[in-house]
Structures are given as structure tokens and as C-alpha cells.
Amino acid sequence: MKGKGKFVPFIIISIFFFSLAHGYFSKFQLLFHSRNGYIEDYDKIQLRSAGDWILSPLIIDDNGGSDYTWEEAKSENWCNGSGTWGDPYVIENVSIDGSGTGYCLYIRDSVKYFEIRNCTFSNSEDDTFDAGLKLEDVNNGLVENNSFLNNGRYGILLMRSRNNSVLENKANSNDHTGIRLIQGHNNTILRNIACNNDNNGIFLYSVCHNNTISENIINFTEVPSSLTAGIHLREGCHYNEISNNSVNGDIQKGIYLLEHCNSNIISDNSITGTGNFGIRLKNVCEYNSIIGNWIFYSDNYGIYLWNSDNNILYLNRLRNPGALNALDEGENNCWDNGSIGNWWHDYAGIDNNDDGIGDTPYEINPSPLIQDQFPIWDDGDDDAPPNITVLLPGDYQTFGHDAPEYEVKIDGLYTNSTWYSLNETSNYTINKLTGQVNQTIWDKFGNGTLTLSFFVNDSKGNIDFDEIEIYKETHTSSINIPIVKINSPQNYTYWNSTPTINSCVYTPHPNYTWYSIGNDCIFIDNNTNYLLNNSIWEKITDGEFVVNFYANNSEGDINDSCYVKLYKDTTRPNTSMFFVPHEGEKLVNKSTLFNLTAIDENGSGISDTWYNINDSSWIEYVEEFDLSQENYGNYTISYYSRDVAGNIEDIKNVSISLVKTKSSAPRSNYPNFDPDENPDDIDPPKDNTSDDNLLINVIEIIILIILYSSISCIPVTFLMIYRKRLFQ
């Protein structure tokens, strides 16, 4: 019995030290918890050749434990490359039937550069996260010119993936969504076709930031579900750009933002024939910009804002006879920018001074009264018709088999109709300022000079036009026709300085090689690097521009149209810090959350954001942070962002004081969130630190009491002092 009595205190003391060690180990884990960063730049790189492969469903996991790692995959005939920027892994000309599995191709845990092109993925199963192509925790991928058909859930699914490009794919007739992103940032979804999917064309869900959704075509011929939307953002998707997309057909909602989707730009989209809404914002979607969209023939509403405040809408064209052009059930939404509003087909006012703005406001809601103060309208002044200018193609530019793309500019913000004709034949009405000449009419003409004319009119019948001459040159034999391969720059890339120009020409009898931008032409040598001419670069404004490449032979033959679209971006991003002080402006506690929000307006998009505390090492920002691991005192938090084009913001600094408080309940720091006005709108993240500390303290006191009772050697005074110290 004496032996057992001596052993009990030893066991209790061991438990005591284990409890303390467990507490400190938990704090150690919290302190050193981190996330992987990502490589900031992505460029489209050179094509690879491959055979035609029919494969079974497969998984590539760079951490191992699956069918292949990338290194193992490249040993197969259907994959090559080394995973670098200049030599990516390439999977090309592969067909996979996913019947019986949840995927055709599943790539996960990868930061290597890779390309998937000219493949077909079909018939994968229909569980929650099944897809023809599934990318999970994947960066630096290019998915281009593939077909995703008849998959049970999604055509393409990106989960927690960054810096990927999905270009010119067909994602059609899938049972839920064509292309879906979940918690994905800085991805580009460009020029895809997503038609007749059962729920959504493109769907961004749950904290998707800084993605670009542009120039996609989404058509529906059936109405499978009341949830159907052309482009859908849901639950905390911020700072995305949705532009120049075309959504048409029997679909419930054209573009739909639902539940806390803030600060997105929705611009220059064409939405026609939707069954319910053209554009809808629902449930606290705030600070979004809706600009320059064409919304025609919706059944119920052109634009509908419900419980969504502080949005701005202007330069939109709404023609929805038989429906409401707009309904606003939010607060503080602006239906003009202070000088210009929107065009409404049913505006009943006049424009006496012919300035293109109606003399009376357009009423959106009668009660409470909501108006567009500057509706776009023009009664038609005989002396001031609208003006149209052809920007693309360039005068005397040569094209081959492919119909040319066009871009026009219209001065005079009100227009009634816009159309074009080729050699004064049939007229083709357009509702966007950019597009491609109809291929069918282009094919009707043989080689020679063609006149491309663009027209615009107003409601009084005033017409303006602009026309250019272009050349069509095709050949029945391609033996000697120059073939131009563009080595640099890559298509759809952003530049903050002059790009390198290099093209390789294949022809038996080469003559000249040159490139042009607008009306400027520069001759170059074959397969030689040149910086783009600096005087031309200086004339280019920030935004999109086109570089055309040409070559001819000694017989006078010229290559078919060959060009790249590039983007000039010389503007630095802008980062803001949001936090809710405990007191005053700069007093915070250990539970205060700091949120960094970066914007690259009309630029290449945010690549990464960094911060440090008191000049410590820089940390890549991935989510809200606090100062729970710091001592009380004064601190300076520094931060900056970099965009995809390489522009780096000047470092910003915020000085704060970390003070001790009785209560350290965490507070949400979502941008524009007012905790006094809408306390239930956003659920702040739960912090269990205080509860864990209390539990450890109680256990420690109980152990001390047991020790006191067992070995009678701990004075009561010491126990009370220790208790007081624990609960300070």
C-alpha cells in the first residue's frame, strides 16, 4: 500500500506536465501553420506534337500515391515535357471515356507547368465533385481547345486552384455545369463555348477572387432547371471581371450573383432571350459595377437587384418589351455615374438640347423613388447623327480562309441599330462592338479587294457609316504559300514593357517578313528576336492591341492571317487594408482580423499580395490574419501587391497598437461590412483560443488540488496565488 501511495503523485505530476506540453504544442502548430505559395506568371507556350491516344481514366498526383506523378507520366507516349515554364508537361490528342468513374483526367497537388490540349473527355459520373477534367490544388495549367461532353456533373472543375488558363474549349451538354471553379483565384476563363449544360454555363462558387471570365459563348436551347444561369457567382466571390461574354437562349438568368459577391465588374456582355432575368444580384451583393451590357428580350426583368446595395450601373442598353427593364429592391444603388446613365427602350422623355441625355429622369421604382438621372436618349438631330469608326481590321490588311475579326467605335452614346455589309451585299446586325465577320458570307467571295462597311443609326433614321478595303487571298495549293509560326510573344499575355518579337517562316522561296500594329509596319529577319519597336509601344495605350505577322515569297504569295492579341498594362495595383479597431482608430487586440484587398482595375489581375510585421520577413497573403502570436506594443504592418504583368505597388504602411482587453471576440473584416447595421449578414470565423486556454487552466487547478490532497506539501497560499495568476 505504501508503494501505491507514492506512485499516485508521480502519475498525477506526469499528467500535469503532459497537459502543459499539449497546450504549448497546439500553439506551436498554430504558429508554424502555413500554405504553399504559387508562381506568379503564366504564359502560353509552344505546341507539342503527339499521336492519337485512347486511355482509361487516370490520376496525376505530384505527391505520389496515385496512377502517376508527372515524372512517371512523361515516360508514357501520351505525355512529354519537363514541367518548367519553357518546357511544360504536355498531354495532347487524348480521348478518355469516364464511364464508371468520377473523372476522366484528375490532376491534384501540382505546381508544375503543364498543358492539356486537343483532348476529349466524356461520360464521367455524377457525384458532387465529379468532372471530365478535375484540377484540385493545381497551379500553372493551360487547358486549351478540348471537348468536355456529356459528363454526369461538370465538364471542367477547378478546386482551390490558381493561375490556370482555360482557353477555347467546348464544355457542352454536361449534366450540371460546363466550367466550375471552387475557391479558385487568378484564373482566366477565355473564349470557351458552354452550351446546353443542365444548370450553369460557368459557375464560380465559394470565395473565388480575381478571376477573368471573358469572351465566352453560352447558349441554351432548353430550360432544364429554375437554377439555370449562364454565368453564376455564389458565396463570397469578389474582384472578378466578367466581360464580353455572350449568353443567349432559353435560360433562367443570364448573369447571376448570389450571397455576398462584392466588387465585381460586369461589363460589355450580350444577354438575349433569358426566361427570367438578364442580370440579377441577390442577398447582399455590393459594390459591383455593371457597365455597358446589352440586355434584350428577357421575359421578366432586364436587371433585378434584391437586398443588394451600393452598386453602380451605367451605359447599359435595355430592350425588354413585355417585361420590366429594371427593378431595384436594394439601397444606395446608382443607376448613373453622375453624368451618364443607361439606354431604356421605353423612355418617354425628350432630348431638346441634343446632348444625348434625356431631359427628364427615367423612373425605375415609383416607391421608394429610384431613378436614372441621366438616361441615354437622342431624338435625332438632323445635324448630329451618331458617328462610327472602324478600328479593326486595318485598311488594306490581307486575310486568307478565316473571316477577319472586327472592332468599331461609336461616338454618340445613343444608337438604335448597328450593322455591317461586305461588298454591299446582305446586312448583318450586330449588338457588340467586337466580333468576327460572318464566315458564311466571307466564304462566298473569291480572292481580291473587298469593301467592309459598318453602319449605325438613331431613332430618327440618321445614319453614319465607315468602310475599309481589305484583301482576301486564298490558294488552291498550299505547297509554296509561306507558313508563319509565331514564337514570341504568346497569345493573350500582359506586358508592362516592350515584348520580344520573333516569327519563323517556312517557304521554299522566302522574301520578306514583317509585323504590323495598326498602320505601323516593321520588317524583321526570320527567326530573330527583336524588341517591339519602342515608338510604336509608346503610342499604345493600356489595354488590348493586336500584332499581325506576315511573310511573302518571291512569287508574291502572302501567308494567311496570323496574329496575337496582347494587353498592355503599365498601371500598378492598389491594395487596401481593412480591420475593425478595438478602440479609436488604431488600437487593436489579439483577435482583431486584418484583411488585405488588392485591385488591378482594367489591368492584368492580381498575381500576389505580401505583408510583414515590424520589418520582419515578407509573408504571402492568402487569408485574414491577426496578431495573436505577438507581444503587446506598437506595430507597423507593411504590404503591397504585384499584378500578372509585373507591375509592383509601392509599399504601404499602417501603424497600430496591440493592447490587452477583457474580451477578445473576433470581428469580421469583410470589405464594407457594418457590424452595427447588418450583424447577421456574415458569420465571422470562430476563434476557440480563449475556450482552449480556459479548459487547460481548469485542468491545471484540479491537478494541483489533487496533488495537495495526496501529498499534503503544497501550501494553500501558493495554490491561491497560482489561481490568481492563471485568471489574470
XYZ file of C-alpha atoms in Angstrom:
728
model
C 0.000 0.000 0.000
C 2.832 2.395 0.711
C 4.285 1.780 -2.765
C 0.987 2.558 -4.421
C 0.587 5.741 -2.395
C 3.942 7.050 -3.582
C 3.190 6.157 -7.206
C -0.085 8.125 -7.396
C 1.543 11.607 -7.099
C 4.098 10.603 -9.755
C 1.299 9.668 -12.192
C -0.575 12.890 -11.453
C 2.547 15.013 -11.907
C 3.205 13.269 -15.256
C -0.345 14.025 -16.377
C 0.160 17.638 -15.282
C 3.274 18.140 -17.435
C 1.683 16.314 -20.375
C -1.272 18.711 -20.224
C 1.027 21.714 -20.277
C 3.078 20.260 -23.128
C -0.103 19.594 -25.133
C -1.128 23.243 -24.788
C 2.235 24.535 -25.933
C 2.369 22.030 -28.799
C -1.010 23.288 -30.056
C 0.325 26.840 -30.009
C 3.467 25.646 -31.825
C 1.306 24.110 -34.561
C -0.711 27.320 -34.901
C 2.433 29.449 -35.092
C 4.036 27.416 -37.871
C 0.924 26.644 -39.882
C 1.386 27.905 -43.478
C 0.124 27.483 -47.021
C 2.040 26.898 -50.209
C 2.621 29.934 -52.408
C 2.313 29.933 -56.194
C 4.334 31.011 -59.182
C 3.030 34.376 -60.227
C 3.358 34.437 -64.005
C 1.798 32.243 -66.640
C 2.358 32.387 -70.382
C 1.028 30.209 -73.121
C 3.919 28.218 -74.513
C 4.900 26.236 -77.569
C 2.839 23.459 -79.110
C 3.858 19.807 -78.871
C 3.098 17.017 -81.293
C 1.506 13.752 -80.216
C -0.297 10.761 -81.600
C -3.951 9.833 -81.006
C -4.431 8.015 -77.693
C -7.471 6.311 -76.179
C -6.877 5.968 -72.438
C -8.683 4.785 -69.337
C -9.444 7.327 -66.575
C -6.292 8.309 -64.694
C -4.968 10.423 -61.803
C -1.793 12.511 -61.795
C -0.738 13.433 -58.250
C 2.655 15.049 -57.810
C 2.739 13.895 -54.173
C 2.508 10.256 -55.311
C 0.090 7.553 -54.226
C -1.954 7.572 -57.458
C -1.647 6.319 -61.037
C 1.173 8.726 -61.890
C 3.306 11.607 -60.756
C 4.240 13.993 -63.553
C 7.687 12.410 -63.791
C 6.101 8.991 -64.161
C 3.511 10.247 -66.653
C 6.109 11.701 -69.012
C 7.539 8.213 -69.516
C 4.298 7.346 -71.315
C 3.894 8.061 -75.018
C 0.950 10.421 -74.410
C 2.899 12.875 -72.178
C 6.146 14.774 -72.643
C 7.953 17.825 -71.227
C 9.752 18.680 -68.007
C 7.211 20.844 -66.138
C 9.028 24.179 -66.499
C 7.733 27.445 -67.945
C 9.718 26.917 -71.149
C 9.122 23.166 -71.405
C 5.808 22.251 -69.767
C 4.351 18.802 -69.469
C 2.006 18.291 -72.443
C -0.946 15.911 -72.770
C -2.343 16.186 -76.281
C -4.720 14.325 -78.642
C -6.019 12.030 -75.882
C -9.576 10.651 -75.575
C -10.885 9.327 -72.242
C -14.315 7.850 -71.511
C -15.017 8.202 -67.790
C -17.890 5.719 -67.585
C -17.962 4.140 -64.128
C -15.606 6.719 -62.537
C -15.908 10.245 -61.228
C -13.391 11.694 -63.676
C -11.678 11.222 -66.989
C -8.468 13.026 -66.008
C -7.854 14.070 -62.387
C -4.789 16.217 -61.583
C -4.066 17.217 -57.984
C -1.365 18.767 -55.811
C 0.591 20.164 -58.748
C 2.511 23.436 -59.213
C 4.349 22.288 -62.357
C 3.639 23.962 -65.677
C 1.500 21.796 -67.948
C -0.770 21.892 -70.994
C -3.799 19.814 -71.919
C -4.858 20.402 -75.497
C -6.916 18.833 -78.293
C -8.341 16.136 -75.990
C -11.844 14.740 -75.490
C -13.239 13.883 -72.018
C -16.743 12.429 -71.712
C -19.210 10.362 -69.651
C -17.729 10.791 -66.162
C -20.102 10.026 -63.267
C -22.433 12.425 -61.412
C -21.283 12.613 -57.770
C -20.802 16.008 -56.094
C -17.283 16.761 -57.353
C -17.130 14.597 -60.466
C -15.931 16.096 -63.750
C -14.476 15.289 -67.127
C -11.329 17.180 -66.097
C -10.782 17.751 -62.379
C -7.982 20.020 -61.126
C -7.568 20.106 -57.335
C -4.883 22.253 -55.651
C -3.316 22.876 -59.045
C -1.435 25.937 -60.338
C 0.082 26.906 -63.682
C -2.035 24.820 -66.046
C -3.225 25.577 -69.572
C -6.359 23.783 -70.770
C -6.902 24.656 -74.423
C -9.042 23.522 -77.330
C -10.502 20.410 -75.672
C -14.016 18.941 -75.706
C -15.897 18.087 -72.490
C -19.150 16.365 -73.395
C -21.960 14.502 -71.631
C -20.265 14.309 -68.237
C -22.539 13.433 -65.325
C -21.667 16.520 -63.263
C -19.159 19.071 -64.619
C -17.195 19.394 -67.808
C -14.228 21.126 -66.090
C -13.808 21.528 -62.316
C -11.096 23.628 -60.656
C -10.896 23.315 -56.848
C -8.563 25.525 -54.792
C -6.519 26.193 -57.913
C -4.705 29.351 -59.063
C -3.082 30.863 -62.120
C -4.658 28.487 -64.602
C -5.931 29.355 -68.081
C -8.946 27.660 -69.662
C -8.994 28.751 -73.302
C -11.168 27.967 -76.316
C -12.677 24.703 -75.035
C -16.112 23.232 -75.696
C -17.920 22.233 -72.499
C -21.344 21.200 -73.767
C -24.274 19.007 -72.673
C -22.931 18.202 -69.207
C -25.488 17.296 -66.553
C -24.760 20.243 -64.250
C -22.215 22.892 -65.299
C -19.814 23.379 -68.175
C -16.952 25.032 -66.232
C -16.896 25.361 -62.432
C -14.442 26.992 -60.011
C -14.468 26.400 -56.249
C -12.200 28.608 -54.120
C -10.081 29.482 -57.140
C -8.089 32.702 -57.643
C -6.369 34.419 -60.575
C -7.677 32.021 -63.203
C -8.585 33.009 -66.762
C -11.671 31.532 -68.462
C -11.491 32.826 -72.034
C -13.245 32.135 -75.330
C -14.902 28.885 -74.310
C -18.221 27.553 -75.596
C -20.515 26.194 -72.862
C -23.872 25.249 -74.341
C -26.859 23.205 -73.162
C -25.486 22.276 -69.740
C -28.279 21.444 -67.321
C -27.628 24.121 -64.662
C -24.923 26.669 -65.442
C -22.594 27.559 -68.234
C -19.822 28.889 -65.955
C -20.101 28.734 -62.139
C -17.798 30.346 -59.531
C -18.584 29.110 -56.025
C -17.294 29.931 -52.545
C -14.504 32.508 -52.280
C -13.301 32.853 -55.876
C -11.317 36.084 -56.296
C -9.614 37.948 -59.155
C -10.697 35.606 -61.928
C -11.289 36.761 -65.507
C -14.352 35.391 -67.331
C -14.267 36.839 -70.831
C -15.395 36.282 -74.428
C -17.225 33.029 -73.680
C -20.312 31.883 -75.580
C -23.114 30.317 -73.540
C -26.265 29.166 -75.321
C -29.252 27.171 -74.077
C -31.998 25.609 -76.163
C -33.900 24.142 -73.182
C -34.863 25.224 -69.664
C -33.847 22.252 -67.506
C -33.931 23.960 -64.109
C -35.049 27.146 -62.373
C -31.457 27.387 -61.076
C -30.043 27.694 -64.590
C -27.701 30.639 -65.200
C -25.318 31.483 -67.968
C -22.625 32.791 -65.589
C -23.176 32.283 -61.856
C -21.166 33.646 -58.891
C -22.140 32.490 -55.404
C -20.972 32.936 -51.795
C -18.118 35.366 -51.317
C -16.741 35.756 -54.850
C -15.007 39.159 -55.066
C -12.998 41.203 -57.582
C -13.783 39.072 -60.619
C -14.118 40.507 -64.127
C -16.977 39.244 -66.287
C -16.727 40.886 -69.681
C -17.582 40.485 -73.362
C -19.461 37.218 -72.876
C -22.476 36.197 -74.932
C -25.399 34.493 -73.132
C -28.397 33.528 -75.241
C -31.438 31.275 -75.334
C -33.932 29.674 -73.005
C -32.124 30.213 -69.733
C -33.498 31.497 -66.434
C -30.763 34.017 -65.601
C -28.093 35.489 -67.815
C -25.552 36.574 -65.173
C -26.421 35.814 -61.529
C -24.607 36.945 -58.365
C -25.853 35.386 -55.137
C -24.827 35.880 -51.485
C -22.027 38.300 -50.621
C -20.405 38.648 -54.038
C -18.785 42.080 -53.914
C -16.680 44.434 -56.045
C -17.019 42.502 -59.299
C -17.016 44.145 -62.735
C -19.735 43.018 -65.154
C -19.154 44.805 -68.445
C -19.866 44.650 -72.171
C -21.765 41.365 -72.049
C -24.532 40.495 -74.505
C -27.555 38.792 -72.889
C -30.514 37.886 -75.074
C -33.765 35.990 -74.593
C -33.436 34.892 -70.955
C -36.508 33.401 -69.335
C -36.411 35.357 -66.077
C -33.590 37.898 -65.579
C -30.837 39.331 -67.721
C -28.645 40.230 -64.723
C -29.612 39.559 -61.112
C -27.894 40.419 -57.809
C -29.383 38.785 -54.709
C -28.615 38.704 -50.974
C -26.004 41.331 -50.076
C -24.054 41.609 -53.319
C -22.463 45.044 -53.002
C -20.089 47.482 -54.686
C -20.355 45.781 -58.068
C -20.004 47.712 -61.342
C -22.465 46.834 -64.117
C -21.381 48.734 -67.209
C -22.016 48.613 -70.934
C -24.077 45.411 -71.092
C -26.696 44.722 -73.785
C -29.783 43.048 -72.276
C -32.517 42.266 -74.787
C -35.818 40.378 -74.645
C -35.809 38.970 -71.111
C -39.204 37.601 -70.078
C -39.498 39.207 -66.620
C -36.673 41.650 -65.788
C -33.686 43.086 -67.574
C -31.786 43.816 -64.331
C -33.067 42.879 -60.850
C -31.336 43.919 -57.612
C -32.686 42.292 -54.449
C -31.288 43.068 -50.984
C -28.089 44.283 -52.638
C -26.785 47.793 -52.045
C -24.161 50.298 -53.239
C -23.856 49.015 -56.801
C -23.328 51.272 -59.834
C -24.948 50.726 -63.235
C -24.458 52.817 -66.383
C -24.000 52.610 -70.162
C -26.221 49.520 -70.249
C -28.736 49.048 -73.082
C -32.061 47.510 -72.039
C -34.696 46.475 -74.568
C -37.186 44.176 -72.844
C -40.698 44.788 -74.200
C -43.330 42.939 -72.199
C -41.103 42.907 -69.108
C -39.616 45.374 -66.618
C -36.318 46.747 -67.816
C -35.179 47.008 -64.195
C -36.296 46.517 -60.598
C -34.266 47.789 -57.629
C -35.099 46.387 -54.179
C -31.810 47.425 -52.596
C -30.447 50.674 -51.185
C -27.991 53.295 -52.462
C -27.619 51.763 -55.902
C -26.607 54.316 -58.542
C -28.202 53.980 -61.976
C -25.856 56.558 -63.487
C -22.304 57.742 -62.832
C -23.237 61.368 -62.276
C -23.118 62.342 -65.945
C -24.483 59.424 -67.949
C -26.903 56.609 -67.245
C -28.411 53.792 -69.286
C -30.417 53.409 -72.505
C -34.031 52.311 -71.960
C -36.207 51.247 -74.861
C -39.357 52.600 -73.169
C -38.010 56.013 -72.128
C -40.846 58.522 -72.657
C -38.883 61.782 -72.358
C -37.224 64.037 -74.913
C -33.770 65.454 -75.582
C -34.336 69.079 -76.514
C -30.685 70.128 -76.488
C -29.497 67.062 -78.448
C -26.732 66.211 -75.965
C -27.622 62.511 -75.994
C -29.116 62.647 -72.468
C -32.857 62.686 -71.801
C -34.149 65.909 -70.224
C -36.104 64.058 -67.510
C -35.067 61.080 -65.346
C -36.113 57.531 -66.124
C -38.167 56.039 -63.298
C -37.083 52.572 -62.165
C -39.091 52.243 -58.950
C -42.038 54.522 -58.042
C -41.865 53.765 -54.302
C -39.345 54.287 -52.972
C -38.500 56.535 -55.887
C -35.403 55.295 -57.743
C -34.358 56.958 -60.987
C -31.725 57.041 -63.676
C -30.963 60.769 -63.606
C -29.139 60.811 -66.953
C -30.880 58.364 -69.304
C -29.188 57.953 -72.686
C -31.536 59.277 -75.335
C -31.411 61.109 -78.619
C -34.409 62.397 -80.503
C -32.371 62.531 -83.673
C -30.833 65.854 -84.681
C -30.536 66.156 -88.472
C -27.196 67.909 -87.996
C -25.762 65.466 -85.408
C -26.083 61.797 -86.390
C -24.165 59.152 -84.449
C -20.618 58.509 -85.610
C -18.998 55.120 -86.225
C -15.294 54.371 -86.802
C -13.723 51.056 -87.837
C -10.742 50.207 -85.602
C -10.154 46.637 -86.839
C -9.324 45.298 -89.336
C -6.804 47.754 -90.653
C -7.205 49.306 -94.085
C -5.644 47.158 -96.849
C -4.968 44.267 -94.460
C -4.751 40.807 -96.057
C -6.764 37.770 -94.899
C -6.943 34.174 -96.014
C -9.542 31.475 -95.409
C -10.601 32.741 -91.959
C -13.018 35.666 -91.814
C -11.468 38.775 -90.186
C -12.289 39.961 -86.708
C -13.658 43.475 -86.327
C -13.801 46.248 -83.748
C -15.722 49.517 -84.153
C -16.098 52.659 -82.051
C -19.331 54.641 -81.810
C -19.417 58.292 -80.725
C -22.790 59.481 -79.601
C -23.847 57.182 -76.819
C -27.358 56.545 -78.078
C -27.811 54.297 -81.092
C -30.738 52.355 -82.419
C -29.112 49.722 -84.629
C -25.625 48.760 -85.818
C -24.836 46.501 -88.785
C -22.222 45.712 -91.427
C -22.055 44.535 -95.028
C -19.367 43.044 -97.241
C -19.194 44.404 -100.793
C -22.664 45.929 -100.303
C -24.358 42.543 -100.006
C -26.607 41.356 -97.159
C -26.630 43.363 -93.946
C -25.699 41.648 -90.662
C -26.986 43.282 -87.464
C -24.585 43.282 -84.506
C -25.101 44.105 -80.837
C -21.441 44.232 -79.795
C -18.600 46.464 -80.870
C -16.262 43.496 -81.402
C -16.707 40.187 -83.182
C -15.924 38.255 -86.348
C -17.301 38.744 -89.837
C -19.770 36.004 -90.692
C -17.755 33.092 -92.075
C -20.506 32.019 -94.482
C -20.627 35.353 -96.287
C -16.797 35.524 -96.266
C -16.603 32.146 -97.994
C -18.817 33.394 -100.836
C -16.128 35.773 -102.085
C -13.044 34.852 -104.053
C -9.608 36.440 -103.923
C -9.348 40.177 -104.401
C -10.286 43.507 -102.841
C -13.367 43.600 -100.614
C -15.154 46.575 -99.041
C -16.220 46.076 -95.400
C -18.769 48.715 -94.322
C -20.203 49.381 -90.847
C -23.375 51.417 -90.207
C -25.135 52.965 -87.205
C -28.442 54.863 -86.921
C -30.584 56.614 -84.337
C -34.326 56.509 -83.719
C -34.989 59.285 -86.252
C -33.236 57.425 -89.020
C -29.971 59.365 -89.106
C -27.250 57.051 -90.408
C -23.477 57.183 -90.305
C -21.060 54.663 -91.791
C -17.372 53.891 -92.103
C -15.760 51.470 -94.518
C -12.363 49.970 -95.280
C -10.805 47.952 -98.054
C -9.256 44.585 -97.242
C -7.712 41.849 -99.361
C -8.717 38.221 -99.486
C -6.024 35.862 -100.740
C -6.506 32.113 -100.581
C -4.879 29.397 -102.651
C -5.957 26.066 -104.041
C -2.452 24.737 -103.375
C -0.516 25.379 -100.183
C 2.816 23.984 -101.360
C 4.616 27.315 -101.666
C 2.452 29.577 -99.510
C 4.512 30.931 -96.572
C 3.605 29.438 -93.217
C 4.260 31.739 -90.255
C 4.760 30.366 -86.758
C 4.777 32.992 -84.007
C 7.468 32.152 -81.460
C 7.012 35.293 -79.368
C 5.033 36.867 -77.849
C 2.437 34.361 -76.715
C -1.247 34.999 -77.302
C -3.357 36.713 -74.590
C -0.390 37.769 -72.439
C 0.110 41.006 -70.474
C 3.120 43.296 -70.810
C 4.394 46.293 -68.860
C 7.345 46.777 -71.220
C 8.097 46.057 -74.863
C 7.642 42.339 -75.686
C 10.051 40.304 -77.764
C 9.001 39.742 -81.383
C 10.033 36.545 -83.173
C 8.422 34.615 -86.008
C 9.596 31.642 -88.018
C 8.654 31.425 -91.706
C 8.504 28.206 -93.735
C 8.528 28.601 -97.533
C 10.816 27.371 -100.360
C 11.446 30.895 -101.664
C 11.281 33.401 -98.766
C 11.278 37.104 -99.474
C 10.218 39.478 -96.675
C 8.998 39.035 -93.100
C 7.269 41.808 -91.153
C 4.791 42.634 -88.417
C 2.254 45.428 -88.077
C 0.299 47.173 -85.339
C -2.470 49.352 -86.720
C -0.981 51.260 -89.644
C 2.631 50.813 -88.477
C 4.736 48.182 -90.208
C 8.220 46.891 -89.197
C 10.343 44.487 -91.278
C 12.241 41.774 -89.382
C 14.543 38.869 -90.140
C 13.290 35.318 -89.991
C 13.540 33.566 -86.597
C 15.330 36.505 -84.937
C 14.486 38.200 -81.646
C 13.548 41.892 -81.706
C 12.059 44.124 -79.064
C 8.804 45.591 -80.305
C 9.506 48.999 -81.814
C 9.610 51.493 -78.936
C 7.952 54.378 -80.809
C 5.020 52.079 -81.606
C 4.935 50.875 -77.990
C 4.703 54.440 -76.701
C 1.640 55.081 -78.867
C -0.213 52.065 -77.496
C -2.493 52.847 -74.560
C -3.118 50.404 -71.743
C -5.446 47.661 -72.898
C -5.726 45.217 -75.781
C -3.736 45.523 -79.005
C -3.092 43.196 -81.952
C 0.216 42.299 -83.614
C -0.151 40.886 -87.145
C 2.654 38.777 -88.637
C 3.293 38.466 -92.353
C 5.666 36.828 -94.814
C 5.765 36.552 -98.580
C 7.770 34.599 -101.114
C 9.469 35.565 -104.342
C 6.307 34.615 -106.278
C 4.334 37.216 -104.319
C 2.314 34.772 -102.196
C 1.432 36.044 -98.674
C 0.634 33.909 -95.651
C -2.859 33.514 -94.252
C -3.865 35.778 -91.370
C -1.594 35.236 -88.367
C -1.699 37.403 -85.251
C -1.579 37.554 -81.481
C -3.738 39.583 -79.113
C -1.750 41.219 -76.324
C -2.537 43.504 -73.426
C -0.501 46.483 -72.316
C -0.603 47.066 -68.567
C 1.649 49.703 -67.032
C -0.573 50.561 -64.064
C 0.373 49.401 -60.589
C -2.191 47.575 -58.473
C -3.732 49.158 -55.404
C -4.059 47.361 -52.058
C -6.229 48.388 -49.102
C -6.212 47.080 -45.545
C -9.445 46.575 -43.614
C -9.740 45.933 -39.880
C -12.118 46.838 -37.076
C -10.216 48.622 -34.264
C -10.959 47.742 -30.676
C -10.940 51.408 -29.719
C -10.326 54.615 -31.619
C -8.645 54.178 -34.994
C -5.502 52.194 -34.229
C -5.990 50.242 -31.013
C -6.418 46.518 -31.692
C -6.435 43.304 -29.686
C -5.113 39.840 -30.415
C -8.349 38.752 -32.066
C -8.561 41.652 -34.493
C -8.540 40.345 -38.058
C -6.659 42.157 -40.825
C -7.905 41.825 -44.390
C -5.899 42.872 -47.473
C -7.855 43.578 -50.649
C -5.979 44.232 -53.900
C -7.443 45.742 -57.069
C -5.889 45.945 -60.528
C -8.571 47.939 -62.297
C -8.753 47.148 -66.027
C -5.335 45.506 -65.757
C -3.822 42.053 -65.896
C -5.141 40.952 -62.495
C -3.502 40.471 -59.117
C -0.682 37.948 -59.029
C 0.182 38.036 -55.320
C -0.030 40.189 -52.198
C 2.605 40.360 -49.416
C 2.840 41.766 -45.905
C 5.233 41.906 -42.971
C 5.061 42.986 -39.354
C 7.699 45.373 -37.998
C 10.067 44.791 -40.937
C 10.119 41.010 -40.453
C 10.254 38.568 -43.357
C 7.642 39.070 -46.064
C 4.656 36.701 -45.914
C 2.401 35.961 -48.875
C -1.166 36.966 -48.035
C -3.697 34.161 -48.516
C -6.325 34.914 -45.861
C -7.145 37.207 -42.930
C -4.522 37.272 -40.179
C -4.240 38.507 -36.598
C -1.521 39.384 -34.088
C -2.310 36.601 -31.631
C 1.344 35.471 -31.566
C 2.759 38.935 -30.893
C 3.505 40.729 -27.625
C 1.571 43.821 -26.639
C 3.007 47.056 -28.019
C 3.279 49.184 -31.153
C 3.481 47.596 -34.602
C 3.783 48.632 -38.230
C 2.190 46.382 -40.848
C 3.615 46.853 -44.353
C 2.002 45.462 -47.506
C 1.994 45.608 -51.301
C 0.729 43.710 -54.351
C 2.044 42.705 -57.756
C -0.012 42.150 -60.885
C 0.397 39.483 -63.565
C 2.149 41.939 -65.896
C 4.845 42.516 -63.256
C 3.826 45.981 -62.002
C 4.689 46.303 -58.300
C 2.847 48.614 -55.962
C 4.723 50.983 -53.645
C 4.868 49.600 -50.109
C 2.119 50.892 -47.808
C 2.332 51.027 -44.004
C -0.235 51.050 -41.219
C 0.758 51.711 -37.596
C -1.331 50.162 -34.832
C -1.086 49.477 -31.099
C -1.743 45.978 -29.756
C -3.452 46.357 -26.378
C -4.757 43.980 -23.760
C -8.552 43.759 -23.424
C -11.016 41.888 -21.296
C -12.854 40.497 -24.333
C -11.179 39.346 -27.492
C -14.176 38.229 -29.539
C -13.187 38.170 -33.198
C -14.832 40.593 -35.589
C -15.384 40.205 -39.293
C -13.392 42.384 -41.624
C -15.181 41.821 -44.908
C -14.923 44.999 -47.025
C -17.811 47.403 -46.455
C -19.292 45.290 -43.641
C -21.008 47.380 -40.952
C -21.409 45.264 -37.800
C -23.941 47.671 -36.300
C -26.153 47.752 -39.374
C -26.131 44.127 -40.541
C -24.923 41.904 -37.677
C -26.302 38.698 -39.223
C -25.119 39.158 -42.790
C -21.745 37.479 -42.369
C -20.708 34.761 -39.954
C -17.292 35.743 -38.549
C -14.720 32.989 -38.212
C -14.831 31.269 -34.841
C -11.764 31.526 -32.578
C -11.561 28.788 -29.927
C -8.307 30.042 -28.372
C -9.983 31.518 -25.277
C -12.063 28.356 -24.670
C -8.974 26.126 -25.017
C -6.960 28.245 -22.558
C -9.789 28.182 -20.017
C -10.041 24.391 -20.225
C -6.275 23.991 -19.724
C -6.349 26.373 -16.722
C -9.207 24.455 -15.067
C -7.387 21.125 -15.587
C -4.201 22.564 -14.099
C -6.049 23.773 -10.950
C -7.791 20.407 -10.490
C -4.414 18.645 -10.733
C -2.926 20.980 -8.113
C -5.849 20.279 -5.773
C -5.342 16.528 -6.208
C -1.617 16.925 -5.545
C -2.361 18.941 -2.425
C -4.783 16.313 -1.158
C -2.410 13.425 -1.989
C 0.970 14.576 -0.730
C -0.002 17.461 1.590
C 3.010 19.503 0.637
C 1.561 22.423 -1.314
C 0.595 25.382 0.841
C -2.861 26.775 0.325
C -1.354 30.225 -0.093
C 0.713 29.090 -3.110
C -2.396 27.456 -4.646
C -4.400 30.706 -4.369
C -1.534 32.762 -5.790
C -1.228 30.375 -8.759
C -5.005 30.511 -9.349
C -4.893 34.300 -9.354
C -2.060 34.303 -11.899
C -3.914 31.903 -14.196
C -7.034 34.048 -14.436
C -5.377 37.427 -14.808
